[in-house]
Amino acid sequence: MRKQTFKMRLLSLIALCGIVMAFASCSNEDVAQSTVDTNTEKNSNLTSFVTGAAATRTSLNYDDGAFFWEAGDHIYVKDDNGTWQKSSNAPTEKTASFKFMVPGKYTNSTTYKVYYPGKNGFNNNVTISATQSQTQPNSTIHIGETGDCGTADAKRNGGMFNFRLDHQAAILVFQPFTNNTAVKNCYLTKIEVESDNDITDTYTLDTTTGELTGTGSGKSITMTTKGSGSYANGFPLTNSAADLATNGAYVVIRPGRHALTVRYWIKDYATNVEGAITKTYPAFDYEKNDYYDMTANINVKDYDGRQYYQWDAKNNYWNGHEWNSADPWQPVLANDYNSNTASGTFYNNEPATGGYAAKFSCKTLRNANEMAWYITNGDPHWDGEELWTTMGHLHKGGMWFREKRYIPMMLDSRAPSPVNADMRSYDRQIYGTPTQGAPTYKNSYFFLPALGYYRYGMINEMESAGYYWTSTRTPDDTNWAYRMKFDSSSIELLTDDCDAGYYVMNMN
């Protein structure tokens, strides 16, 4: 994958550290470990492993790649007897340097390997967590708990041992953004990362190379992005460009070549709708000791709230008082109500004999015959998980239909069986039953959201049903016209009162 696709920041995460040997007499060095006092740095049975002034472990500063030690961090070293030793102390707060006190004897070699297996690891065993959590944006305090790890070869330099810590995990830095007004009203609640191979499990830091070894089986990581206070609902999505401070999230993975599928879960707390927006990333080499920008435009299809009309009216149902106007009357949520009637919104009741075609807002719509073909031969699929937005809020649910070009013999002059007649001249009905779930090959289908309808000052059946006008009025009746209605279990085409506020949309 090309670098500009990921906007990679390949900064070295290697930092200089030092081990200071506290020499003691042989008798003191040979004291059993059970007698070691782990509460004092002056105890001669402990060796001082001192990090350098550079920030080194275990939270990350994104801008310069520097790490800091965090409260509870420990290091591990094998002593001269081949026994694993854990530092007896740990930082109590975030710090750029720290003196670790490690039991054991370290005089037989000029080089010792230092291990940092993460907060939940021990010795040289590392667990990259399948469940990770970050409680506020652009925070990396959690990475030591979720699998970030490192090793170093400590080399004697006089009375000190110097080493450079080499980080063995890779870090994905997710930075979602959106230009959709409705999505900006949502929160990022979690991120799911799926790989074509293992990215999470328990691994071993090799005692020779220091690298992660072993074959894991975990191919999925879930990062929860919720905390407390202003982040109790999740991370905001108010940014129109990548912005770490708004919603930056850090996920630790095993390095290697991975093809990733990422699902960004978002929630609108006004509609209580939660769903995932999926992005795919082709196979790419995610190297150890690096972190990678994963920017993503989190967007879903938005549908215009001004497209509700009485049949073939010249103006939309809330003309001049739309939801985003200076004087809004239009209800946008299920419990909203407004009894006012906007002017110029009455349906077209022009007298006519026989079939009548629309002249205004419904003029370019499919006629009743074409709509019947969609129902009987368009392989309708109800999809309760497809996300969409309208009037500033997130919703889901609707119907997929085959596009006209994929429906053989589709005619605008005659309805299919069982009608087998021109519905523009006869009052007929068509019924159908949808298949459940999205079609396998969406490229040959189009989607109609369950936008509900307006009547009696309310928005009705939002997310439950879709009501769509045709261009065909009922023969010899100026007050009725054909519309299609669908819900999760049924589809119907029949005539209905022209004064209902159904949706107007040109279909593929």
Short mmCIF file of C-alpha atoms in Angstrom, two decimals:
data_model
loop_
_atom_site.label_atom_id
_atom_site.label_comp_id
_atom_site.label_asym_id
_atom_site.label_seq_id
_atom_site.Cartn_x
_atom_site.Cartn_y
_atom_site.Cartn_z
CA MET A 1 0.00 0.00 0.00
CA ARG A 2 1.32 3.42 -0.89
CA LYS A 3 2.29 5.67 1.96
CA GLN A 4 -0.02 8.50 1.05
CA THR A 5 -2.99 6.15 1.33
CA PHE A 6 -2.33 5.69 5.03
CA LYS A 7 -0.58 9.04 5.51
CA MET A 8 1.96 7.05 7.50
CA ARG A 9 4.08 8.51 10.24
CA LEU A 10 7.01 6.14 10.50
CA LEU A 11 8.75 7.71 13.46
CA SER A 12 11.20 5.63 15.45
CA LEU A 13 9.93 4.51 18.80
CA ILE A 14 13.46 3.66 19.95
CA ALA A 15 14.63 5.53 23.03
CA LEU A 16 17.86 5.55 24.97
CA CYS A 17 17.83 3.98 28.39
CA GLY A 18 20.51 3.09 30.91
CA ILE A 19 21.09 0.33 33.43
CA VAL A 20 23.18 1.33 36.39
CA MET A 21 24.74 -1.58 38.23
CA ALA A 22 24.81 -1.32 42.00
CA PHE A 23 27.83 -3.50 42.86
CA ALA A 24 27.72 -5.42 46.09
CA SER A 25 29.76 -8.09 47.86
CA CYS A 26 29.38 -11.68 46.80
CA SER A 27 27.72 -12.56 50.07
CA ASN A 28 25.05 -9.94 49.51
CA GLU A 29 24.57 -10.90 45.85
CA ASP A 30 23.92 -14.48 46.86
CA VAL A 31 21.11 -13.64 49.29
CA ALA A 32 17.95 -15.63 48.49
CA GLN A 33 15.38 -13.61 46.59
CA SER A 34 12.77 -14.21 49.25
CA THR A 35 14.79 -12.02 51.61
CA VAL A 36 15.12 -9.07 49.23
CA ASP A 37 13.61 -5.80 50.40
CA THR A 38 11.63 -4.51 47.43
CA ASN A 39 10.61 -1.26 49.06
CA THR A 40 13.89 0.62 49.06
CA GLU A 41 16.20 1.70 46.28
CA LYS A 42 19.18 1.50 48.69
CA ASN A 43 18.89 -2.25 49.17
CA SER A 44 22.19 -3.75 47.94
CA ASN A 45 20.42 -6.89 46.71
CA LEU A 46 18.72 -4.91 43.94
CA THR A 47 20.20 -3.70 40.68
CA SER A 48 19.18 -0.32 39.32
CA PHE A 49 17.85 -0.29 35.76
CA VAL A 50 17.54 3.39 34.96
CA THR A 51 15.79 4.76 31.91
CA GLY A 52 17.42 7.68 30.15
CA ALA A 53 16.13 11.21 30.10
CA ALA A 54 14.34 10.58 26.81
CA ALA A 55 10.66 9.66 27.08
CA THR A 56 10.57 5.91 26.55
CA ARG A 57 7.54 3.97 27.75
CA THR A 58 4.54 3.24 27.56
CA SER A 59 2.13 5.91 26.39
CA LEU A 60 2.75 7.59 23.07
CA ASN A 61 3.15 11.23 22.09
CA TYR A 62 1.81 11.17 18.53
CA ASP A 63 3.59 14.32 17.35
CA ASP A 64 7.17 13.24 18.05
CA GLY A 65 6.90 9.50 18.64
CA ALA A 66 8.13 9.75 22.23
CA PHE A 67 6.87 7.31 24.84
CA PHE A 68 6.39 7.73 28.57
CA TRP A 69 6.42 5.28 31.40
CA GLU A 70 3.00 4.91 33.04
CA ALA A 71 1.92 3.89 36.51
CA GLY A 72 2.29 0.16 37.08
CA ASP A 73 4.89 -0.53 34.38
CA HIS A 74 7.48 -3.24 35.11
CA ILE A 75 10.47 -4.63 33.27
CA TYR A 76 11.86 -8.19 33.29
CA VAL A 77 15.46 -9.43 33.07
CA LYS A 78 17.04 -12.90 33.29
CA ASP A 79 19.74 -12.87 35.96
CA ASP A 80 23.04 -14.80 35.98
CA ASN A 81 21.24 -17.92 37.21
CA GLY A 82 18.83 -17.84 34.27
CA THR A 83 15.98 -16.85 36.57
CA TRP A 84 13.37 -14.35 35.41
CA GLN A 85 13.39 -11.26 37.61
CA LYS A 86 10.68 -8.62 37.71
CA SER A 87 11.40 -5.08 38.78
CA SER A 88 10.32 -4.70 42.38
CA ASN A 89 9.00 -1.22 41.85
CA ALA A 90 7.06 0.67 39.20
CA PRO A 91 6.17 4.27 38.40
CA THR A 92 3.20 5.70 40.24
CA GLU A 93 2.46 8.30 37.57
CA LYS A 94 3.40 9.25 34.03
CA THR A 95 7.12 9.97 33.81
CA ALA A 96 9.85 10.38 31.20
CA SER A 97 12.46 8.47 33.22
CA PHE A 98 12.46 6.02 36.09
CA LYS A 99 14.87 3.94 38.18
CA PHE A 100 13.69 0.32 38.21
CA MET A 101 15.01 -1.86 41.02
CA VAL A 102 15.52 -5.45 39.87
CA PRO A 103 16.49 -8.41 42.08
CA GLY A 104 19.22 -10.80 41.01
CA LYS A 105 22.89 -11.00 40.09
CA TYR A 106 24.25 -9.41 36.87
CA THR A 107 28.06 -9.84 36.72
CA ASN A 108 28.67 -12.75 34.34
CA SER A 109 28.06 -10.92 31.08
CA THR A 110 28.55 -7.58 29.42
CA THR A 111 25.08 -7.83 27.82
CA TYR A 112 21.62 -8.58 29.24
CA LYS A 113 18.31 -8.53 27.43
CA VAL A 114 15.59 -6.36 28.94
CA TYR A 115 11.93 -7.20 28.35
CA TYR A 116 8.83 -5.07 28.63
CA PRO A 117 5.88 -7.47 27.99
CA GLY A 118 3.18 -4.91 28.73
CA LYS A 119 1.20 -4.50 31.91
CA ASN A 120 -0.70 -7.75 31.41
CA GLY A 121 2.35 -9.75 30.34
CA PHE A 122 5.03 -11.50 32.37
CA ASN A 123 8.62 -12.50 31.68
CA ASN A 124 8.73 -12.58 27.87
CA ASN A 125 5.06 -13.51 27.35
CA VAL A 126 2.91 -10.85 25.69
CA THR A 127 -0.85 -10.73 25.21
CA ILE A 128 -2.19 -8.46 22.50
CA SER A 129 -5.77 -8.02 23.65
CA ALA A 130 -8.78 -8.81 21.49
CA THR A 131 -10.74 -6.34 23.61
CA GLN A 132 -9.18 -2.92 23.94
CA SER A 133 -10.57 0.24 25.52
CA GLN A 134 -9.77 3.94 25.32
CA THR A 135 -11.66 6.36 27.55
CA GLN A 136 -10.82 9.69 25.93
CA PRO A 137 -9.61 10.83 22.50
CA ASN A 138 -5.90 10.92 21.67
CA SER A 139 -4.94 9.03 24.82
CA THR A 140 -2.39 6.22 24.74
CA ILE A 141 -2.37 5.31 28.42
CA HIS A 142 -4.05 2.01 27.54
CA ILE A 143 -1.52 0.67 25.03
CA GLY A 144 0.68 -0.92 27.69
CA GLU A 145 -2.36 -2.84 28.92
CA THR A 146 -3.43 -4.01 25.47
CA GLY A 147 -0.20 -5.44 24.12
CA ASP A 148 2.43 -2.83 23.39
CA CYS A 149 5.78 -4.38 24.28
CA GLY A 150 9.52 -4.03 23.76
CA THR A 151 12.97 -5.51 24.21
CA ALA A 152 16.53 -4.25 24.35
CA ASP A 153 20.10 -5.50 24.55
CA ALA A 154 21.70 -3.81 27.53
CA LYS A 155 25.46 -3.40 27.09
CA ARG A 156 27.93 -2.65 29.83
CA ASN A 157 29.50 0.81 29.70
CA GLY A 158 31.72 1.20 32.71
CA GLY A 159 29.47 1.00 35.74
CA MET A 160 26.32 1.30 33.63
CA PHE A 161 24.44 -0.71 31.06
CA ASN A 162 23.03 1.27 28.13
CA PHE A 163 20.26 0.01 25.89
CA ARG A 164 17.75 1.11 23.27
CA LEU A 165 14.23 -0.18 23.68
CA ASP A 166 12.87 -1.69 20.46
CA HIS A 167 9.08 -1.80 20.32
CA GLN A 168 7.72 -5.07 18.97
CA ALA A 169 4.06 -4.22 18.31
CA ALA A 170 2.44 -2.05 15.63
CA ILE A 171 -0.09 0.65 16.43
CA LEU A 172 -3.03 1.76 14.28
CA VAL A 173 -4.11 5.36 14.83
CA PHE A 174 -7.74 5.72 13.79
CA GLN A 175 -8.91 9.21 12.85
CA PRO A 176 -12.49 9.25 11.52
CA PHE A 177 -14.15 12.40 10.19
CA THR A 178 -17.34 13.32 8.35
CA ASN A 179 -19.01 16.04 6.32
CA ASN A 180 -22.49 14.64 6.96
CA THR A 181 -24.41 16.94 9.31
CA ALA A 182 -26.39 14.05 10.77
CA VAL A 183 -23.30 11.93 11.44
CA LYS A 184 -21.79 14.92 13.25
CA ASN A 185 -24.65 14.49 15.74
CA CYS A 186 -23.53 10.90 16.41
CA TYR A 187 -20.82 9.40 18.59
CA LEU A 188 -18.13 6.85 17.82
CA THR A 189 -18.83 3.97 20.23
CA LYS A 190 -16.37 1.31 19.08
CA ILE A 191 -14.04 0.24 16.29
CA GLU A 192 -13.84 -3.36 15.11
CA VAL A 193 -10.70 -4.46 13.27
CA GLU A 194 -10.74 -7.77 11.38
CA SER A 195 -7.72 -9.25 9.63
CA ASP A 196 -7.12 -12.05 7.16
CA ASN A 197 -4.63 -13.48 9.66
CA ASP A 198 -3.81 -13.24 13.34
CA ILE A 199 -3.40 -9.83 14.95
CA THR A 200 -4.27 -10.75 18.55
CA ASP A 201 -3.30 -13.58 20.90
CA THR A 202 -0.55 -14.54 23.34
CA TYR A 203 2.95 -14.38 21.90
CA THR A 204 6.55 -14.75 23.08
CA LEU A 205 9.35 -12.21 22.89
CA ASP A 206 12.20 -14.22 21.40
CA THR A 207 15.17 -14.39 23.78
CA THR A 208 17.60 -13.99 20.88
CA THR A 209 15.98 -11.54 18.46
CA GLY A 210 13.56 -9.90 20.88
CA GLU A 211 10.78 -10.08 18.30
CA LEU A 212 7.26 -11.44 18.80
CA THR A 213 7.05 -15.12 17.91
CA GLY A 214 4.31 -17.72 17.86
CA THR A 215 1.19 -18.28 15.81
CA GLY A 216 -2.01 -16.83 17.20
CA SER A 217 -5.59 -17.47 16.16
CA GLY A 218 -7.21 -14.12 16.95
CA LYS A 219 -8.21 -12.21 13.83
CA SER A 220 -10.48 -9.59 15.39
CA ILE A 221 -9.96 -6.72 17.82
CA THR A 222 -12.70 -4.55 19.28
CA MET A 223 -11.74 -1.12 20.58
CA THR A 224 -14.37 0.50 22.82
CA THR A 225 -14.30 4.29 22.66
CA LYS A 226 -16.28 5.33 25.72
CA GLY A 227 -15.32 6.95 28.97
CA SER A 228 -17.01 9.20 31.49
CA GLY A 229 -18.30 12.76 31.54
CA SER A 230 -18.35 14.23 28.04
CA TYR A 231 -17.17 10.89 26.62
CA ALA A 232 -19.78 8.68 28.29
CA ASN A 233 -21.61 8.30 24.96
CA GLY A 234 -18.43 7.79 22.94
CA PHE A 235 -16.04 10.02 21.03
CA PRO A 236 -17.47 13.00 19.07
CA LEU A 237 -17.64 13.02 15.27
CA THR A 238 -17.90 16.78 14.88
CA ASN A 239 -14.75 17.13 12.77
CA SER A 240 -14.72 17.56 8.98
CA ALA A 241 -11.07 16.50 8.72
CA ALA A 242 -8.86 14.10 10.65
CA ASP A 243 -8.38 15.44 14.17
CA LEU A 244 -6.72 13.38 16.90
CA ALA A 245 -7.97 15.67 19.65
CA THR A 246 -11.60 15.01 18.67
CA ASN A 247 -11.63 11.24 18.28
CA GLY A 248 -8.15 9.78 17.77
CA ALA A 249 -8.10 6.10 18.81
CA TYR A 250 -5.04 3.84 19.16
CA VAL A 251 -5.23 0.07 18.55
CA VAL A 252 -2.31 -2.29 19.18
CA ILE A 253 -1.87 -5.19 16.73
CA ARG A 254 0.70 -7.85 15.96
CA PRO A 255 3.01 -6.56 13.22
CA GLY A 256 2.95 -8.27 9.84
CA ARG A 257 1.24 -8.20 6.48
CA HIS A 258 -2.50 -7.84 7.03
CA ALA A 259 -5.57 -7.09 4.93
CA LEU A 260 -7.96 -5.28 7.26
CA THR A 261 -11.69 -4.71 7.42
CA VAL A 262 -12.60 -1.95 9.85
CA ARG A 263 -16.09 -1.23 11.15
CA TYR A 264 -16.69 2.14 12.75
CA TRP A 265 -19.72 1.89 15.05
CA ILE A 266 -21.64 5.12 15.51
CA LYS A 267 -24.75 5.95 17.52
CA ASP A 268 -27.39 8.68 17.37
CA TYR A 269 -28.77 9.00 20.90
CA ALA A 270 -31.81 10.96 19.71
CA THR A 271 -33.05 8.11 17.50
CA ASN A 272 -31.25 5.38 19.49
CA VAL A 273 -29.90 4.02 16.22
CA GLU A 274 -26.49 2.38 16.23
CA GLY A 275 -24.75 0.81 13.29
CA ALA A 276 -21.44 0.23 11.55
CA ILE A 277 -19.77 1.90 8.60
CA THR A 278 -17.29 -0.46 6.97
CA LYS A 279 -13.96 0.42 5.39
CA THR A 280 -11.52 -2.04 3.81
CA TYR A 281 -7.74 -1.73 3.64
CA PRO A 282 -5.77 -4.01 1.26
CA ALA A 283 -2.86 -6.15 2.40
CA PHE A 284 -0.05 -4.03 3.79
CA ASP A 285 3.09 -4.55 5.87
CA TYR A 286 2.49 -3.11 9.32
CA GLU A 287 5.96 -3.08 10.82
CA LYS A 288 6.96 -3.27 14.45
CA ASN A 289 8.10 -0.08 16.14
CA ASP A 290 5.83 2.09 13.95
CA TYR A 291 2.40 3.63 14.07
CA TYR A 292 0.05 4.19 11.17
CA ASP A 293 -2.57 6.83 10.42
CA MET A 294 -5.91 5.23 9.55
CA THR A 295 -8.02 8.17 8.41
CA ALA A 296 -11.57 7.47 7.24
CA ASN A 297 -14.45 9.57 5.94
CA ILE A 298 -17.39 8.26 7.95
CA ASN A 299 -20.34 8.97 5.71
CA VAL A 300 -23.69 7.46 4.82
CA LYS A 301 -26.28 8.41 2.21
CA ASP A 302 -28.34 11.43 3.21
CA TYR A 303 -31.93 11.86 2.01
CA ASP A 304 -33.48 15.27 1.57
CA GLY A 305 -36.24 16.02 4.08
CA ARG A 306 -37.84 18.38 1.54
CA GLN A 307 -38.92 15.52 -0.74
CA TYR A 308 -42.18 14.71 1.04
CA TYR A 309 -45.17 15.82 -1.06
CA GLN A 310 -48.86 15.41 -1.44
CA TRP A 311 -49.35 13.74 -4.81
CA ASP A 312 -47.92 15.91 -7.60
CA ALA A 313 -48.11 19.08 -5.49
CA LYS A 314 -46.12 22.05 -6.73
CA ASN A 315 -44.42 22.51 -3.36
CA ASN A 316 -43.19 20.11 -0.69
CA TYR A 317 -45.31 19.18 2.32
CA TRP A 318 -43.66 21.74 4.64
CA ASN A 319 -43.08 24.48 2.06
CA GLY A 320 -41.28 27.45 3.62
CA HIS A 321 -41.14 25.76 7.01
CA GLU A 322 -38.78 22.85 6.38
CA TRP A 323 -36.78 21.37 9.24
CA ASN A 324 -33.71 23.48 8.44
CA SER A 325 -35.50 26.72 7.51
CA ALA A 326 -35.61 29.94 9.50
CA ASP A 327 -39.10 29.04 10.78
CA PRO A 328 -39.21 25.23 10.98
CA TRP A 329 -42.49 23.40 11.48
CA GLN A 330 -41.45 20.06 10.03
CA PRO A 331 -41.29 17.25 12.64
CA VAL A 332 -38.08 15.24 12.40
CA LEU A 333 -38.47 12.69 15.21
CA ALA A 334 -41.25 10.28 16.11
CA ASN A 335 -42.63 12.31 19.02
CA ASP A 336 -42.52 15.68 17.25
CA TYR A 337 -45.85 17.29 16.30
CA ASN A 338 -46.96 20.39 14.42
CA SER A 339 -50.54 21.01 13.34
CA ASN A 340 -49.78 23.92 11.01
CA THR A 341 -50.40 23.53 7.29
CA ALA A 342 -47.90 25.07 4.91
CA SER A 343 -49.26 27.04 1.94
CA GLY A 344 -49.07 25.87 -1.66
CA THR A 345 -48.73 22.21 -0.78
CA PHE A 346 -52.10 20.84 -1.98
CA TYR A 347 -52.07 17.87 -4.34
CA ASN A 348 -52.83 18.07 -8.05
CA ASN A 349 -56.55 17.37 -8.49
CA GLU A 350 -56.86 18.61 -12.04
CA PRO A 351 -59.97 17.05 -13.65
CA ALA A 352 -59.39 14.39 -16.28
CA THR A 353 -61.06 11.45 -17.95
CA GLY A 354 -59.28 8.09 -17.88
CA GLY A 355 -55.60 7.79 -17.04
CA TYR A 356 -53.77 10.88 -15.86
CA ALA A 357 -50.03 11.50 -15.63
CA ALA A 358 -48.40 13.86 -13.15
CA LYS A 359 -47.30 17.33 -14.24
CA PHE A 360 -45.34 18.72 -11.31
CA SER A 361 -43.42 17.07 -8.44
CA CYS A 362 -44.32 13.52 -9.54
CA LYS A 363 -43.83 14.06 -13.26
CA THR A 364 -40.51 12.19 -13.58
CA LEU A 365 -41.35 9.30 -11.26
CA ARG A 366 -41.91 5.69 -12.30
CA ASN A 367 -45.48 5.01 -13.32
CA ALA A 368 -47.65 2.34 -11.73
CA ASN A 369 -46.70 -0.33 -14.29
CA GLU A 370 -42.97 0.15 -13.72
CA MET A 371 -43.41 0.11 -9.96
CA ALA A 372 -45.27 -3.19 -10.27
CA TRP A 373 -42.30 -4.70 -12.11
CA TYR A 374 -39.99 -3.71 -9.25
CA ILE A 375 -42.21 -5.56 -6.79
CA THR A 376 -42.71 -8.78 -8.79
CA ASN A 377 -39.41 -9.06 -10.69
CA GLY A 378 -37.03 -6.74 -8.83
CA ASP A 379 -35.97 -9.29 -6.19
CA PRO A 380 -36.78 -7.01 -3.22
CA HIS A 381 -34.65 -7.47 -0.08
CA TRP A 382 -35.49 -5.95 3.29
CA ASP A 383 -32.31 -4.74 5.00
CA GLY A 384 -32.84 -3.65 8.59
CA GLU A 385 -29.18 -2.68 9.12
CA GLU A 386 -28.47 -0.32 6.22
CA LEU A 387 -27.67 3.11 7.66
CA TRP A 388 -28.90 6.40 6.23
CA THR A 389 -29.54 9.92 7.41
CA THR A 390 -32.22 12.52 6.99
CA MET A 391 -32.98 15.83 8.67
CA GLY A 392 -29.95 15.75 10.94
CA HIS A 393 -30.31 12.25 12.36
CA LEU A 394 -29.14 8.69 11.82
CA HIS A 395 -31.61 5.96 10.85
CA LYS A 396 -31.54 2.46 9.42
CA GLY A 397 -33.74 0.07 7.47
CA GLY A 398 -35.14 -0.08 3.96
CA MET A 399 -35.59 -2.10 0.77
CA TRP A 400 -33.23 -3.08 -2.04
CA PHE A 401 -34.59 -3.52 -5.58
CA ARG A 402 -32.91 -4.56 -8.80
CA GLU A 403 -32.23 -1.69 -11.13
CA LYS A 404 -34.47 -1.48 -14.19
CA ARG A 405 -31.70 -2.58 -16.56
CA TYR A 406 -31.41 -5.88 -14.67
CA ILE A 407 -35.13 -6.67 -14.89
CA PRO A 408 -35.80 -8.53 -18.17
CA MET A 409 -38.75 -7.39 -20.28
CA MET A 410 -39.68 -4.54 -17.92
CA LEU A 411 -42.34 -2.38 -19.58
CA ASP A 412 -43.78 1.00 -18.73
CA SER A 413 -46.97 0.28 -20.70
CA ARG A 414 -48.08 -2.90 -18.99
CA ALA A 415 -47.88 -4.38 -15.51
CA PRO A 416 -46.53 -7.93 -15.07
CA SER A 417 -48.51 -10.97 -13.99
CA PRO A 418 -50.85 -11.34 -12.21
CA VAL A 419 -52.25 -8.00 -13.43
CA ASN A 420 -51.19 -8.21 -17.11
CA ALA A 421 -52.81 -4.87 -17.85
CA ASP A 422 -52.03 -1.16 -18.03
CA MET A 423 -52.53 0.08 -14.48
CA ARG A 424 -52.76 3.66 -15.71
CA SER A 425 -56.19 2.77 -17.08
CA TYR A 426 -57.35 0.34 -14.40
CA ASP A 427 -57.38 0.40 -10.61
CA ARG A 428 -55.37 -2.70 -9.64
CA GLN A 429 -53.17 -3.91 -6.76
CA ILE A 430 -49.84 -5.71 -6.61
CA TYR A 431 -48.42 -7.47 -3.54
CA GLY A 432 -45.07 -9.04 -2.76
CA THR A 433 -42.89 -10.50 -0.01
CA PRO A 434 -39.25 -9.43 0.36
CA THR A 435 -36.25 -11.60 1.02
CA GLN A 436 -34.63 -10.83 4.36
CA GLY A 437 -31.16 -9.28 4.42
CA ALA A 438 -29.11 -7.30 1.96
CA PRO A 439 -28.50 -8.80 -1.50
CA THR A 440 -25.11 -10.37 -2.11
CA TYR A 441 -24.29 -8.17 -5.11
CA LYS A 442 -25.49 -4.68 -4.29
CA ASN A 443 -24.03 -3.14 -7.44
CA SER A 444 -27.06 -4.21 -9.46
CA TYR A 445 -29.57 -2.94 -6.88
CA PHE A 446 -30.74 0.42 -5.55
CA PHE A 447 -31.86 1.19 -2.01
CA LEU A 448 -35.04 2.87 -0.78
CA PRO A 449 -34.92 3.94 2.89
CA ALA A 450 -37.89 3.44 5.20
CA LEU A 451 -38.60 7.18 5.39
CA GLY A 452 -42.18 6.87 6.63
CA TYR A 453 -44.71 9.58 5.75
CA TYR A 454 -46.37 12.76 7.01
CA ARG A 455 -50.00 13.07 8.02
CA TYR A 456 -51.86 14.82 10.84
CA GLY A 457 -48.82 16.89 11.79
CA MET A 458 -46.55 13.93 12.52
CA ILE A 459 -43.86 11.82 10.92
CA ASN A 460 -45.14 8.24 10.91
CA GLU A 461 -43.43 4.83 10.57
CA MET A 462 -39.90 6.22 10.19
CA GLU A 463 -37.50 3.24 9.87
CA SER A 464 -40.49 0.86 9.79
CA ALA A 465 -41.96 1.54 6.36
CA GLY A 466 -41.39 3.41 3.14
CA TYR A 467 -44.11 5.20 1.14
CA TYR A 468 -43.28 6.33 -2.40
CA TRP A 469 -45.49 8.08 -4.94
CA THR A 470 -45.73 7.06 -8.60
CA SER A 471 -46.54 9.39 -11.49
CA THR A 472 -49.92 7.67 -11.96
CA ARG A 473 -53.21 8.93 -10.57
CA THR A 474 -56.21 6.64 -10.22
CA PRO A 475 -58.34 6.58 -13.39
CA ASP A 476 -61.37 8.89 -13.14
CA ASP A 477 -60.66 9.92 -9.52
CA THR A 478 -58.84 13.17 -8.80
CA ASN A 479 -58.28 12.35 -5.11
CA TRP A 480 -56.41 9.06 -5.37
CA ALA A 481 -53.06 8.02 -6.82
CA TYR A 482 -50.80 4.97 -6.92
CA ARG A 483 -48.11 4.61 -4.29
CA MET A 484 -45.79 1.83 -3.22
CA LYS A 485 -45.51 0.92 0.43
CA PHE A 486 -43.13 -1.58 2.00
CA ASP A 487 -42.14 -2.78 5.44
CA SER A 488 -39.98 -5.63 6.70
CA SER A 489 -42.41 -8.36 5.66
CA SER A 490 -44.49 -7.06 2.76
CA ILE A 491 -44.69 -4.79 -0.29
CA GLU A 492 -47.81 -3.39 -1.90
CA LEU A 493 -48.77 -1.15 -4.80
CA LEU A 494 -52.25 0.35 -4.66
CA THR A 495 -54.12 3.65 -4.74
CA ASP A 496 -54.24 5.98 -1.75
CA ASP A 497 -55.41 9.45 -0.68
CA CYS A 498 -53.50 12.15 -2.53
CA ASP A 499 -53.23 14.34 0.58
CA ALA A 500 -50.68 12.10 2.32
CA GLY A 501 -47.10 13.34 2.53
CA TYR A 502 -45.26 10.49 0.80
CA TYR A 503 -41.71 10.58 -0.51
CA VAL A 504 -40.83 11.57 -4.07
CA MET A 505 -37.75 9.89 -5.58
CA ASN A 506 -36.54 8.96 -9.05
CA MET A 507 -35.56 5.29 -9.10
CA ASN A 508 -32.87 3.50 -11.09
#
